[in-house]
């Protein structure tokens, strides 16, 4: 170790962070200045990866929670050769690879899009779960670490309770988190908003906790040594740091620890930009330069990292040579290869709820897909993920041989952990709860869509037919919210989310087929609580007909020159079937019925196909148990959609169907009135 070069390297990181924010005239310089010492020691001495192979699956991983500290990461990775000088000089600018908050860019070392505070470290917990899951199946050689970095805001966000509880309960000793405790947040000092004992809180959750001077390199070094040696618990390193460490005024007086240093360029505070650069050893004329001594030192670090990675790779190669079948299986997991699956073989009972049909699919997947973790927010017997659970066991401390995560009542935490599992790679995450509780998951669903993660969301109890539980548990507006993501493009210019609301059991089989085959974006399955009459098949088997769902929408009943087109998804399709019998018998009408489980996918089909299903010159009537807007875009300006424009009430489902106008008789009359 070299105290002088360590200090110089940390100060170089500080100067770069200051310069980036100053040039952009936007950002957060104070926190990166406080965290620079920890980052330098972590990456120079402890972090294991291959600079020549950034996607190496057995690398250590770093999950940033405090995304506003992005300059801390960019400066550190610039020293490591992951960014060019122009990259850091164009912080927060159009087209740059250094956005204001870090976005997934594994080639440059960015493992996660940080998002709102709290989610970043929780995704790290998910990655640690995935790593332990794989380690249990392939051996102790798979011993890479997951590092998290959290700030005061992340600790305060409610999600930190779920992440802390689950990580401690599972004994995630491969998860090491640094808490940058600088007593300052964006608009106040922390003592104005909290008086909790953070160390005691994490200890109560089962963590190893150590408090250090976050600027003392030897204390940082020792804390990381102890954390890497820990085998029973996750570790929280509370680093007491100084906001704006190294800031000075125009006369050289120290200007550290002030709240304004959190979110303003240094030049807009009481500190002096140029004098601060000089104090940190930077060249004011060339603030984005790496110091000569630091550059030489980091060249040695990079070469050492490569050598250490090669030694690890030789160890892995030796394991592969002795375990060829396991090795091939591991590669398949990491490459996202799916085993041959026959969804048509999954037997379903007549007239069951789609959540029950989903349970049967999950039981099949439990026996055929070995790298899947299914999680439920204390609802496995209601959201029917117990179909999977009955075929496996629960993940627990010291035993990750199972594949079911009992998340407890923590929907946002569970969904964010799933994002982390997906980011780690090699494991397929599935999470489940009631559809109305998707409200608690929205921030994670959004990050799943932004990061293009193939998480599978299972949402049951999909409509007001939840019945007696009343309006708080009856989703009305949730489908409209979720389907907005189907209209939103991700940065790969693709539909950012796939929402599927299947009409019956066989369409549920197909929906799961679509979800498992979708490795580009998240998928949500919206499933019923109540039994649904199976939709009759026009030709062949119902499963063969339901494969039409792969186009987002298809005709479940088709006649020549129809008088009206009826459209719906989910359980309303069977209601349309019942209404159609009356329309045919009483009115002599010719009726086409379309099931549209995913408008987003349907809109990707050719114009000719869309017009075959929903002709533009025919009257269209839509039925939805949610807001009419769910189908209004499909029905068109001359169509009509019957839905709900009010919250539900507590009563049996059959009573609500009648009171709200959702029986076959009532829909028949609505269509007749519409056609008049």
XYZ file of N, CA, C and O in Angstrom, residues 63 123-133 146 172 174-175 400 420-421 424:
80
model
N -23.548 -2.361 -7.287
C -24.880 -1.798 -7.489
C -24.975 -0.452 -6.777
O -24.947 -0.380 -5.553
N -31.798 -4.073 -5.815
C -31.409 -4.895 -6.953
C -30.125 -5.655 -6.652
O -29.940 -6.800 -7.087
N -29.240 -5.045 -5.885
C -28.024 -5.745 -5.455
C -28.343 -6.971 -4.615
O -27.712 -8.024 -4.753
N -29.346 -6.850 -3.746
C -29.798 -8.007 -2.961
C -30.286 -9.105 -3.904
O -29.988 -10.291 -3.717
N -31.034 -8.716 -4.941
C -31.498 -9.692 -5.922
C -30.352 -10.386 -6.620
O -30.373 -11.611 -6.822
N -29.330 -9.629 -6.996
C -28.163 -10.218 -7.650
C -27.451 -11.196 -6.713
O -26.982 -12.265 -7.145
N -27.377 -10.849 -5.433
C -26.741 -11.744 -4.459
C -27.543 -13.034 -4.293
O -26.973 -14.119 -4.112
N -28.880 -12.931 -4.350
C -29.729 -14.128 -4.288
C -29.469 -15.007 -5.499
O -29.301 -16.231 -5.387
N -29.401 -14.390 -6.692
C -29.131 -15.155 -7.909
C -27.779 -15.847 -7.827
O -27.631 -17.024 -8.219
N -26.772 -15.144 -7.317
C -25.434 -15.724 -7.206
C -25.432 -16.926 -6.262
O -24.811 -17.962 -6.550
N -26.137 -16.815 -5.152
C -26.204 -17.939 -4.207
C -26.999 -19.109 -4.784
O -26.677 -20.276 -4.539
N -28.035 -18.802 -5.537
C -28.838 -19.832 -6.200
C -27.963 -20.645 -7.159
O -28.007 -21.890 -7.174
N -21.156 -9.258 -4.373
C -22.008 -8.178 -4.844
C -21.860 -7.026 -3.850
O -22.093 -7.198 -2.653
N -27.246 -13.382 3.375
C -26.527 -13.137 2.115
C -25.125 -12.600 2.398
O -24.831 -11.415 2.246
N -22.595 -12.859 0.723
C -21.915 -12.379 -0.490
C -22.310 -10.954 -0.839
O -21.874 -10.427 -1.864
N -23.135 -10.322 0.014
C -23.564 -8.950 -0.222
C -22.903 -8.027 0.786
O -23.044 -8.206 2.010
N -29.865 -22.869 -0.450
C -30.452 -22.281 -1.649
C -30.743 -23.343 -2.699
O -30.807 -23.049 -3.894
N -33.012 -7.314 -9.898
C -31.615 -7.633 -9.606
C -31.243 -9.044 -10.023
O -30.134 -9.290 -10.514
N -32.165 -9.989 -9.826
C -31.929 -11.364 -10.267
C -31.723 -11.395 -11.776
O -30.796 -12.040 -12.287
N -28.345 -9.905 -12.778
C -27.223 -10.804 -12.539
C -27.057 -11.775 -13.685
O -25.952 -12.047 -14.151
